[in-house]
PDB file of C-alpha atoms in Angstrom:
ATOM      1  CA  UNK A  11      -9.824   3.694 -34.181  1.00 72.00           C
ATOM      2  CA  UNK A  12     -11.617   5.336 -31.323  1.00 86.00           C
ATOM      3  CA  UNK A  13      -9.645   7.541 -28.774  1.00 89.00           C
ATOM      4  CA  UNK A  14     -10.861   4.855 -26.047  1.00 87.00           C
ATOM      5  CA  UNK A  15      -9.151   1.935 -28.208  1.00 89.00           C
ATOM      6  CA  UNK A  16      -6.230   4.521 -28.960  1.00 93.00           C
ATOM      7  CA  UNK A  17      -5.775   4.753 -25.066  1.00 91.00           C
ATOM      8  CA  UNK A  18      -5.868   0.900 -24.545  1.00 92.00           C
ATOM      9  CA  UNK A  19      -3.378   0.271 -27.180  1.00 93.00           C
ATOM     10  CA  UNK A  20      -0.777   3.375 -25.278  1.00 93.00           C
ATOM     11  CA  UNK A  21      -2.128   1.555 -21.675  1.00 92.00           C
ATOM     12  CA  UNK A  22      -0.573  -2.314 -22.837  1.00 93.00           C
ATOM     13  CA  UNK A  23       2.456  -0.575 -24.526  1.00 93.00           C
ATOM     14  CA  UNK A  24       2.861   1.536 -21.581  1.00 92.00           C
ATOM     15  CA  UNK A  25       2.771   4.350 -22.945  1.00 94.00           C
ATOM     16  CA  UNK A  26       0.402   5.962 -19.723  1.00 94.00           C
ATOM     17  CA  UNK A  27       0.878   9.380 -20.706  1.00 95.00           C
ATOM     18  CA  UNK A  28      -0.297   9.083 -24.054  1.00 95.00           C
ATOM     19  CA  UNK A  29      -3.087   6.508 -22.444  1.00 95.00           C
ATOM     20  CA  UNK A  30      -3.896   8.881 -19.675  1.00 95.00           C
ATOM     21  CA  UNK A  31      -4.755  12.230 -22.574  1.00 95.00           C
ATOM     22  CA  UNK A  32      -7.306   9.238 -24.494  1.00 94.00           C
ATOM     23  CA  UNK A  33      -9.031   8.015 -21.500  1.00 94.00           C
ATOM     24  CA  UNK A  34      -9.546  12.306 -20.690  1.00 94.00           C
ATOM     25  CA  UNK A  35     -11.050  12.047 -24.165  1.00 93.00           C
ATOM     26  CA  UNK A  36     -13.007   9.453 -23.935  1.00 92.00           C
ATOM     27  CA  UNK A  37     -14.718  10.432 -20.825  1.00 91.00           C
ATOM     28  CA  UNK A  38     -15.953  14.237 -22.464  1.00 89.00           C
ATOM     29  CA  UNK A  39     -17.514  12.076 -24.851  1.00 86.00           C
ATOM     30  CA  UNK A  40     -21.366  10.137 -24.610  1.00 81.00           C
ATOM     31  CA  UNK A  41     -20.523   6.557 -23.621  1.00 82.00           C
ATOM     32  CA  UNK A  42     -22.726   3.975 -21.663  1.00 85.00           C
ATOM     33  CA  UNK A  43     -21.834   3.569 -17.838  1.00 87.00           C
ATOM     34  CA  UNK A  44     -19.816   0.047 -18.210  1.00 89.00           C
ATOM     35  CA  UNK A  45     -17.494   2.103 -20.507  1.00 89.00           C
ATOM     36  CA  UNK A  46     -17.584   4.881 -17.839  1.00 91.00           C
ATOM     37  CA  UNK A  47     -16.556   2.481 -15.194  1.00 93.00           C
ATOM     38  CA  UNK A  48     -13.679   0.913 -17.641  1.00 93.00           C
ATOM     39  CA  UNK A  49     -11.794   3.981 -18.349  1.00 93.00           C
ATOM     40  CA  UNK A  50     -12.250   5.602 -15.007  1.00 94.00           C
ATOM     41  CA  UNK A  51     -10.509   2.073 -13.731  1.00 94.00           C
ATOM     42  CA  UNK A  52      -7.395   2.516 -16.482  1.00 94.00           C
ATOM     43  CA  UNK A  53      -7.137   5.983 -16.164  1.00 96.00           C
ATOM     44  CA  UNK A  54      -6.937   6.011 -12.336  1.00 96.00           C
ATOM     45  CA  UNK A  55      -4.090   2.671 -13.226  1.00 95.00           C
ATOM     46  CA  UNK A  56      -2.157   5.523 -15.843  1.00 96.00           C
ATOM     47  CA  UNK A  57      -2.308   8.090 -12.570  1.00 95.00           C
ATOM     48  CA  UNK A  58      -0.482   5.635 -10.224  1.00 94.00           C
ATOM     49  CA  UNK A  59       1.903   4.159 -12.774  1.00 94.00           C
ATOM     50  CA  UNK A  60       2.895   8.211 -13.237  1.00 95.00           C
ATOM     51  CA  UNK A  61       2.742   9.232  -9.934  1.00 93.00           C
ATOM     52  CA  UNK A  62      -0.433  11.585  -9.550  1.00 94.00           C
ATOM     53  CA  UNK A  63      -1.636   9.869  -6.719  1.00 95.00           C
ATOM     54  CA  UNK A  64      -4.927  12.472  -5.797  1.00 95.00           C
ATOM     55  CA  UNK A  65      -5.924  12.121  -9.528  1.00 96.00           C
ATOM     56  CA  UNK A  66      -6.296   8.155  -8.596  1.00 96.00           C
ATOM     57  CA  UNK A  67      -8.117   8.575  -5.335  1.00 96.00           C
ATOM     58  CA  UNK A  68     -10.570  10.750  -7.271  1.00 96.00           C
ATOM     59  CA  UNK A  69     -11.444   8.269 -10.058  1.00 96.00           C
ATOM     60  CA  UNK A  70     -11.169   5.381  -7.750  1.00 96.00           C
ATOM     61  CA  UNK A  71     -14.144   7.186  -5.210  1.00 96.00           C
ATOM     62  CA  UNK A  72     -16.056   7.714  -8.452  1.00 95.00           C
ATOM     63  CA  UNK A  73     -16.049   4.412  -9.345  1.00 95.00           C
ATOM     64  CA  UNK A  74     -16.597   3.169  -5.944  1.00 96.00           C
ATOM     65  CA  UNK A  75     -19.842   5.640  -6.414  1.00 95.00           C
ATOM     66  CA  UNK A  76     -20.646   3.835  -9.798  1.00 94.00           C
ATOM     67  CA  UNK A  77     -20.174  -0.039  -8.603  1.00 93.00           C
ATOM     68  CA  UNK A  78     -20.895  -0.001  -5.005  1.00 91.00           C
ATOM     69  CA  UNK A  79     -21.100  -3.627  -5.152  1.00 92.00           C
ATOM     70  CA  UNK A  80     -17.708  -4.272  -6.914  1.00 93.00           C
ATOM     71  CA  UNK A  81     -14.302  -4.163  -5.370  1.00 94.00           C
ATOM     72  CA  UNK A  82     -12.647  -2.431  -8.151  1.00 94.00           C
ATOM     73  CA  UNK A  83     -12.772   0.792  -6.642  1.00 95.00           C
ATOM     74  CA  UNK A  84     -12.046   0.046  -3.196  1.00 96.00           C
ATOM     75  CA  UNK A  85      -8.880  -2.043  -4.871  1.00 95.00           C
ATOM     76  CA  UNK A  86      -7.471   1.224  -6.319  1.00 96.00           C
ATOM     77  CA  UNK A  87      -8.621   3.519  -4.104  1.00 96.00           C
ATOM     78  CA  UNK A  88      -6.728   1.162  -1.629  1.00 93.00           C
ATOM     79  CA  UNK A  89      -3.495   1.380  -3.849  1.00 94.00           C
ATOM     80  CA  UNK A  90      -3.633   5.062  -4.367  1.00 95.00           C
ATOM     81  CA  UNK A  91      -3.454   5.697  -0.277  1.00 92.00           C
ATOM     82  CA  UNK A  92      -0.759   2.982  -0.218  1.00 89.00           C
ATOM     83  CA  UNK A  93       1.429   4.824  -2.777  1.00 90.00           C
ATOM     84  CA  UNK A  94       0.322   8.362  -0.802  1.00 90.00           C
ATOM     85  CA  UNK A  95       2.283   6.447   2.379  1.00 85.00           C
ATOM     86  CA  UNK A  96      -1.722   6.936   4.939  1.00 85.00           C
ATOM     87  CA  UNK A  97      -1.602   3.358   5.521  1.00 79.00           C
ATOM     88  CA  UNK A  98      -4.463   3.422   8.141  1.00 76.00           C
ATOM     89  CA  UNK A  99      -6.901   5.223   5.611  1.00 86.00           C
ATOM     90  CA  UNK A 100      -5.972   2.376   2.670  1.00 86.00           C
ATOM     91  CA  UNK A 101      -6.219  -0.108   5.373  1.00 80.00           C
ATOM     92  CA  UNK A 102      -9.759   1.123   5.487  1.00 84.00           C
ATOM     93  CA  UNK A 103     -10.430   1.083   2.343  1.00 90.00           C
ATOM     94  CA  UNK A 104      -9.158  -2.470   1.466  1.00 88.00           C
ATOM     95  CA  UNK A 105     -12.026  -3.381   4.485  1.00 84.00           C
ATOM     96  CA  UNK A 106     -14.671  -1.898   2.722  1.00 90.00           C
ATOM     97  CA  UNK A 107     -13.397  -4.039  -0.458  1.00 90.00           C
ATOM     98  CA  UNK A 108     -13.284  -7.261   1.869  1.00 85.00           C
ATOM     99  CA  UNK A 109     -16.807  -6.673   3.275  1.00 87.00           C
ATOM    100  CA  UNK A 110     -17.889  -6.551  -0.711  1.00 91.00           C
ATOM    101  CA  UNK A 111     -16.297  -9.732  -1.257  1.00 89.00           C
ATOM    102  CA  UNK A 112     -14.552 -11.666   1.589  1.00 83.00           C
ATOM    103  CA  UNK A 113     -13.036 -13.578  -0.443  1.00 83.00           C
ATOM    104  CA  UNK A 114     -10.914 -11.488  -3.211  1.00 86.00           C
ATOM    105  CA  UNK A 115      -7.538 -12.616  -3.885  1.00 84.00           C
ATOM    106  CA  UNK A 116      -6.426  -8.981  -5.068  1.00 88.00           C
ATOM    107  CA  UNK A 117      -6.932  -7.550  -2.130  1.00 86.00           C
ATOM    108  CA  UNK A 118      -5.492 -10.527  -0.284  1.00 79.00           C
ATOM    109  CA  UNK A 119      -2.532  -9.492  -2.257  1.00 82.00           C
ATOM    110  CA  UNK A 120      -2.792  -6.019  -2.201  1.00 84.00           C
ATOM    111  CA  UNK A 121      -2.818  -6.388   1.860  1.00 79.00           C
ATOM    112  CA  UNK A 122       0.670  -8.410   1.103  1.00 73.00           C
ATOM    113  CA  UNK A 123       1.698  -5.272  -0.952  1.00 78.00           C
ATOM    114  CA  UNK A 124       0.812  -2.698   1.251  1.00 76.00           C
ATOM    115  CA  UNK A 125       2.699  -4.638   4.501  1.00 68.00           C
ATOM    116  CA  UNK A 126       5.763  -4.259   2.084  1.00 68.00           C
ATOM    117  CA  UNK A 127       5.373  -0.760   1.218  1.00 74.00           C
ATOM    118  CA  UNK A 128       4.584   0.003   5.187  1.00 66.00           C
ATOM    119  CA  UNK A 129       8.230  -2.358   5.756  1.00 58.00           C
ATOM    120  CA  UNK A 130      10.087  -0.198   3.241  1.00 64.00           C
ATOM    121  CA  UNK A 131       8.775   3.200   4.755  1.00 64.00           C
ATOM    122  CA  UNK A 132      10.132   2.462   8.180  1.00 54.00           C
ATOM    123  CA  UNK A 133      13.536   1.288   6.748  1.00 53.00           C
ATOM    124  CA  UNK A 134      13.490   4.221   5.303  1.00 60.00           C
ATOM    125  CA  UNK A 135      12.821   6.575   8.625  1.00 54.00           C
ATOM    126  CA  UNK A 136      15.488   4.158   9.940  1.00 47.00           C
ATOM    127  CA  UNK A 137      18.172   5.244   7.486  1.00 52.00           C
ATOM    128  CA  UNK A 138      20.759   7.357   9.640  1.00 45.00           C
ATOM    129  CA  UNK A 139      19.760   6.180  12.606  1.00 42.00           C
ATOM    130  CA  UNK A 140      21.962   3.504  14.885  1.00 40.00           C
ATOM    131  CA  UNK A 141      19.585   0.705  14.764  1.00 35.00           C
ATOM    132  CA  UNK A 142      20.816  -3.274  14.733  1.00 36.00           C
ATOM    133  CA  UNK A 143      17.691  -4.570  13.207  1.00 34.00           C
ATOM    134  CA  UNK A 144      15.541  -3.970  10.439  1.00 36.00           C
ATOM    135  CA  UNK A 145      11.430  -4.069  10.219  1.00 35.00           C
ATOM    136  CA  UNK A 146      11.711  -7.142   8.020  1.00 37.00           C
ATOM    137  CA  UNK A 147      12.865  -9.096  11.413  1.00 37.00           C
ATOM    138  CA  UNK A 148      10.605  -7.171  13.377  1.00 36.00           C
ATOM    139  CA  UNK A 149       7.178  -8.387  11.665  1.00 39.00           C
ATOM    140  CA  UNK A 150       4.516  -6.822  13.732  1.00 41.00           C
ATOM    141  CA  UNK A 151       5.768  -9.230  16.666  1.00 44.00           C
ATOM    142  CA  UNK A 152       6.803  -6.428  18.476  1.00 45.00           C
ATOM    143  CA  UNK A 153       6.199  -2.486  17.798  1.00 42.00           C
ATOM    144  CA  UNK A 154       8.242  -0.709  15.689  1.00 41.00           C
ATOM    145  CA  UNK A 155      10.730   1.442  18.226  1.00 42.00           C
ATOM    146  CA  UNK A 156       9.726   5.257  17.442  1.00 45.00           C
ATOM    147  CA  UNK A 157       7.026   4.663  15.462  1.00 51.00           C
ATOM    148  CA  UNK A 158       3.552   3.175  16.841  1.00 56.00           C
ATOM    149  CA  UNK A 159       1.784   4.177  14.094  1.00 56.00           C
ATOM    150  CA  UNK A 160       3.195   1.806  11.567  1.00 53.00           C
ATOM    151  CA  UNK A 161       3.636  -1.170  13.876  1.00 52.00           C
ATOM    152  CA  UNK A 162      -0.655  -0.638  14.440  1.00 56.00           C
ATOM    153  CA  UNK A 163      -0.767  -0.834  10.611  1.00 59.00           C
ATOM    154  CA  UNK A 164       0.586  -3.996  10.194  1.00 53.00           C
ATOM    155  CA  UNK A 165      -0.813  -5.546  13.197  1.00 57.00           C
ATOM    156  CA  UNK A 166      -4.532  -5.064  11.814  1.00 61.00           C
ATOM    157  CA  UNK A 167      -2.931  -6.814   8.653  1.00 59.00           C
ATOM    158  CA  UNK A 168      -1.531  -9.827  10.457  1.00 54.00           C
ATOM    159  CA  UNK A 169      -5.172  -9.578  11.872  1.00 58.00           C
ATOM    160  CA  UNK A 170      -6.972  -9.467   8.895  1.00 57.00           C
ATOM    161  CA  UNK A 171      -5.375 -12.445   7.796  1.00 52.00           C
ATOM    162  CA  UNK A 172      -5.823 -14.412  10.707  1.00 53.00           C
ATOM    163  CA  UNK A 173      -2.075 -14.480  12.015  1.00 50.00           C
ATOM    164  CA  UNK A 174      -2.443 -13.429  15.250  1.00 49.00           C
ATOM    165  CA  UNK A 175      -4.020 -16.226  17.263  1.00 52.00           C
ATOM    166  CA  UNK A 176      -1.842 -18.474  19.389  1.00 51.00           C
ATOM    167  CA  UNK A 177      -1.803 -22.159  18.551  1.00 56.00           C
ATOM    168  CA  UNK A 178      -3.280 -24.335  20.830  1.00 54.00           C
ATOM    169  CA  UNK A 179      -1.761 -27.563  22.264  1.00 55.00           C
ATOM    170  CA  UNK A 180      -2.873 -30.256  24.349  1.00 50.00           C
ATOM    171  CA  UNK A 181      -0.898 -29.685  27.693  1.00 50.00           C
ATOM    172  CA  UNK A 182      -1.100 -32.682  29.631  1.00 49.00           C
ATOM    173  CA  UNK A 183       1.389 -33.779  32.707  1.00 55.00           C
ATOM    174  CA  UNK A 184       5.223 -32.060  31.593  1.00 62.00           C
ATOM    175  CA  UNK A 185       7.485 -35.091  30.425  1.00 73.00           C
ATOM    176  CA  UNK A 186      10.546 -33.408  29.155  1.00 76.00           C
ATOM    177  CA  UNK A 187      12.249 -36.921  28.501  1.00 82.00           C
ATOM    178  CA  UNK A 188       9.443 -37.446  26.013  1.00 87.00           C
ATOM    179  CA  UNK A 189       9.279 -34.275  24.490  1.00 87.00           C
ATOM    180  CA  UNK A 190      12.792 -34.582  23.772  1.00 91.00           C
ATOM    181  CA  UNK A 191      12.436 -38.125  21.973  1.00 93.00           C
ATOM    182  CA  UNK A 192       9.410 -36.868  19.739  1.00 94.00           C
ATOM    183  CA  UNK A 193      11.885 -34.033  18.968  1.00 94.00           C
ATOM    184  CA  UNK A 194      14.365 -35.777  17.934  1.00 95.00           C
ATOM    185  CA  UNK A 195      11.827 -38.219  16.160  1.00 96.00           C
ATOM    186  CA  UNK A 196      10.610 -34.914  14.382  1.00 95.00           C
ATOM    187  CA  UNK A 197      13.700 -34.539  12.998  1.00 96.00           C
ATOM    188  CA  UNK A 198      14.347 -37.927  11.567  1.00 95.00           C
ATOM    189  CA  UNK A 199      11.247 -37.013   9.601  1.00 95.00           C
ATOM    190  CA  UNK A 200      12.298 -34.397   8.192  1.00 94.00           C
ATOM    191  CA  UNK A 201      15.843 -35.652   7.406  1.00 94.00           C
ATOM    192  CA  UNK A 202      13.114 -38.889   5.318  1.00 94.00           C
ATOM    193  CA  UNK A 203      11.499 -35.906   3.759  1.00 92.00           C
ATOM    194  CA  UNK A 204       8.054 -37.073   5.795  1.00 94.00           C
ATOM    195  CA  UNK A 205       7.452 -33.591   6.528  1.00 95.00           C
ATOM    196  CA  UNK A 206       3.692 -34.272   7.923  1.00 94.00           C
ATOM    197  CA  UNK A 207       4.677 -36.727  10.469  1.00 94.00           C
ATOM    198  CA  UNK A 208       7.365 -34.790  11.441  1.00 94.00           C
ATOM    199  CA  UNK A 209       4.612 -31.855  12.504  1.00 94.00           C
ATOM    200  CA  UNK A 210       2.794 -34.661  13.982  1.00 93.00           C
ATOM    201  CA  UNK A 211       5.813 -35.760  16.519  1.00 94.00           C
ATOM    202  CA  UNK A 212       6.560 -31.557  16.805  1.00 93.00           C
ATOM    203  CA  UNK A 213       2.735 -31.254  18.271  1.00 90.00           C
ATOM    204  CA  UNK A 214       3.315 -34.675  20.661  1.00 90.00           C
ATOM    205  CA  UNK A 215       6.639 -32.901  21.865  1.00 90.00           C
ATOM    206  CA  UNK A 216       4.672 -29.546  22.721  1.00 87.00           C
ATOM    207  CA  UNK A 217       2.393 -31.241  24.188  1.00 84.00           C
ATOM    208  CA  UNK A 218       4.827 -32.795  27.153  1.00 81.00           C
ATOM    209  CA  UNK A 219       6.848 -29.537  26.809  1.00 79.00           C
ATOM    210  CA  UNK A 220       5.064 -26.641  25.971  1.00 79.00           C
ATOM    211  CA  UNK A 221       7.993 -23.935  26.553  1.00 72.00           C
ATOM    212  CA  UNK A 222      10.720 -25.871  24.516  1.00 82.00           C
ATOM    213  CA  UNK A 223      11.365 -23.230  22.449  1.00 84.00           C
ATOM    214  CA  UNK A 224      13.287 -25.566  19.760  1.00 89.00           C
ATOM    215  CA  UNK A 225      10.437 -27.588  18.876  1.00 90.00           C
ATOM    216  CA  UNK A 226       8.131 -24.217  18.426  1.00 91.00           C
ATOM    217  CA  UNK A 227      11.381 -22.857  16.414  1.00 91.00           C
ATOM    218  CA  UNK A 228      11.500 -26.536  13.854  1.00 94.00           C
ATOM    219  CA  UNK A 229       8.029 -26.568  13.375  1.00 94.00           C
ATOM    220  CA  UNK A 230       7.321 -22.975  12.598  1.00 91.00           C
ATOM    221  CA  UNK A 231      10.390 -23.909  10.009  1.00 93.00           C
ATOM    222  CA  UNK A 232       8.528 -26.850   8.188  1.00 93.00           C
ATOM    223  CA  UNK A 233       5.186 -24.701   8.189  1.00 91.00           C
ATOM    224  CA  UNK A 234       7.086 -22.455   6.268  1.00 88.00           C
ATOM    225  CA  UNK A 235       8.144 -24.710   4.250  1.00 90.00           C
ATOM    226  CA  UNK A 236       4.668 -26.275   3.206  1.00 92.00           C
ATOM    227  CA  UNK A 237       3.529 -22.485   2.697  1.00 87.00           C
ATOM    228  CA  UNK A 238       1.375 -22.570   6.133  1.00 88.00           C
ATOM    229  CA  UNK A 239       2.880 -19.135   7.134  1.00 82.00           C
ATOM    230  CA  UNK A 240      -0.166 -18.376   9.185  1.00 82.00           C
ATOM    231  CA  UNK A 241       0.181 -21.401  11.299  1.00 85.00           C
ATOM    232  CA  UNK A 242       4.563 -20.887  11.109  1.00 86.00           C
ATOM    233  CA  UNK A 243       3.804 -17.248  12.098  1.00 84.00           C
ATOM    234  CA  UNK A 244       1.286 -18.225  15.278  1.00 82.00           C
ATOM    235  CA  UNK A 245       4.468 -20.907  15.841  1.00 84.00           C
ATOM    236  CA  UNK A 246       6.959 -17.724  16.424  1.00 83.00           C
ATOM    237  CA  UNK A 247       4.370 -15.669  17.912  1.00 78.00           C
ATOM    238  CA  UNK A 248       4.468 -18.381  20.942  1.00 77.00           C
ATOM    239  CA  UNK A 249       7.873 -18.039  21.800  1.00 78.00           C
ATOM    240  CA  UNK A 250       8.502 -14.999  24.350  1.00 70.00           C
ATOM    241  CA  UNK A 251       9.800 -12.087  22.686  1.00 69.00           C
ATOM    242  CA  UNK A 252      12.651 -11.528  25.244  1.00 64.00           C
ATOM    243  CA  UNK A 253      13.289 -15.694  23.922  1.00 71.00           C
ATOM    244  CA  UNK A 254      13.431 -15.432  20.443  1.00 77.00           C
ATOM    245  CA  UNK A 255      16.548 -14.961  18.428  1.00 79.00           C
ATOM    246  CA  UNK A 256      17.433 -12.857  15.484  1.00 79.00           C
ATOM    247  CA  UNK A 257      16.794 -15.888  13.199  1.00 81.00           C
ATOM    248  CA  UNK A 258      13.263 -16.103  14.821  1.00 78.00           C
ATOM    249  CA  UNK A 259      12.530 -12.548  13.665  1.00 78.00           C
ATOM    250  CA  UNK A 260      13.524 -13.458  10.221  1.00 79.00           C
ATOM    251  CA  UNK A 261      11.126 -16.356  10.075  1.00 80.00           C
ATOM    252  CA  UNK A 262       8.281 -14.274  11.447  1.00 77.00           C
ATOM    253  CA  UNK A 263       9.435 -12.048   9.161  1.00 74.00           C
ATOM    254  CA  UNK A 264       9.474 -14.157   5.830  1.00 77.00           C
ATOM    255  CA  UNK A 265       5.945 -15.881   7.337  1.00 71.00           C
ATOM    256  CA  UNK A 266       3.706 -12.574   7.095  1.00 63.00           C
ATOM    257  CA  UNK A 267       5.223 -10.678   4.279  1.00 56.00           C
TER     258      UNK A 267
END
């Protein structure tokens, strides 16, 4: 058994230490470039699963030198400033990934990630402090008190994923009679389960009253439900922020993390 298949065997059990002194191996010794690229890639993994987060940048620039045109580095490179807590540089480097390929789940997911790791760090500053609310209900809707820095973060995240645009509603002549009975048609739907039409008498009841709050409330709800938390998200976002309750916080909360 080679000291590269000795490594992979430690890496599945693991066992990174043990992986991380094979891949070091493995690397003083001749092998072809795609083998190059495959250790660098676990052994930057075995630095972040133990902690030694400049040891991970390093291998993950190298292999972003290697495979300009693959994600992979820009992926753990990404990580690596995540777990180092310089959100704005990792936020950089998961764009470089995205303009390699636009479409990669991982770092769709790794954006998800770092959003939670950016949430924890601020409840975290927040600890001793006399604060009523937490960043979870916060979201990005509003900046986080004492700490712009942070709230920027996120909001380029909610940007990147295309959260941040208002919805738009036909606003004809206000009929707040009317708006009221497509609300409460809205929520016969839902009560039938017809969770489409009810969206469909939520966007009629917008439409003759654009600032009833409820309806934005319900609908952003059933988005949520269907797993359209872009669309539930844009939903909150439309409600004034000096209008929106604690449990409207939550739900923008719950939409974008």
């Amino acid at each position: 058994m080679s000291r590269l298949e000795e490594g992979i065997k430690h890496f599945n059990a693991e066992e990174y230490k043990e992986a991380l002194t094979c891949f070091n191996d493995s690397l003083k010794t001749q092998c072809s470039t795609v083998e190059q690229n495959d250790i660098l890639q676990r052994r930057a993994r075995c630095h972040l699963y133990l902690g030694n987060v400049s040891h991970a940048i390093e291998d993950a620039k190298q292999l972003i030198k290697n495979q300009p045109n693959s994600t992979a580095g820009h992926i753990l490179h990404g990580k690596a400033l995540t777990k180092a807590k310089k959100f704005e540089d990792a936020l950089s480097a998961y764009r470089k990934g995205l303009d390699v390929d636009p479409s990669d789940k991982v770092i769709a997911q790794c954006l998800k990630d770092m959003q939670n790791a950016i949430v924890n760090c601020y409840e975290q500053k927040a600890k001793g402090t006399d604060m009523s609310y937490n960043a979870v209900n916060l979201c990005t809707q509003e900046s986080y008190p004492g700490d712009e820095e942070l709230a920027e973060n996120e909001r380029q995240i909610i940007e990147m994923k295309g959260y941040n645009k208002l919805p738009s509603i036909y606003s004809g002549m206000p009929d707040p009679e009317q708006a009221h009975k497509y609300l409460l048609l809205a929520r016969k739907e839902i009560k039938a389960g017809n969770l489409q039409s009810a969206l469909k008498s939520y966007d009629v009841s917008l439409s003759r009253d654009p600032l009833n709050f409820d309806s934005w409330t319900e609908k952003a709800i059933v988005l949520h439900q269907l797993e359209r938390n872009g669309e539930a998200y844009q939903c909150v976002a439309a409600i004034p922020s000096e209008c929106r309750s604690s449990d409207n916080w939550k739900l923008g909360g719950r939409c974008c993390v």
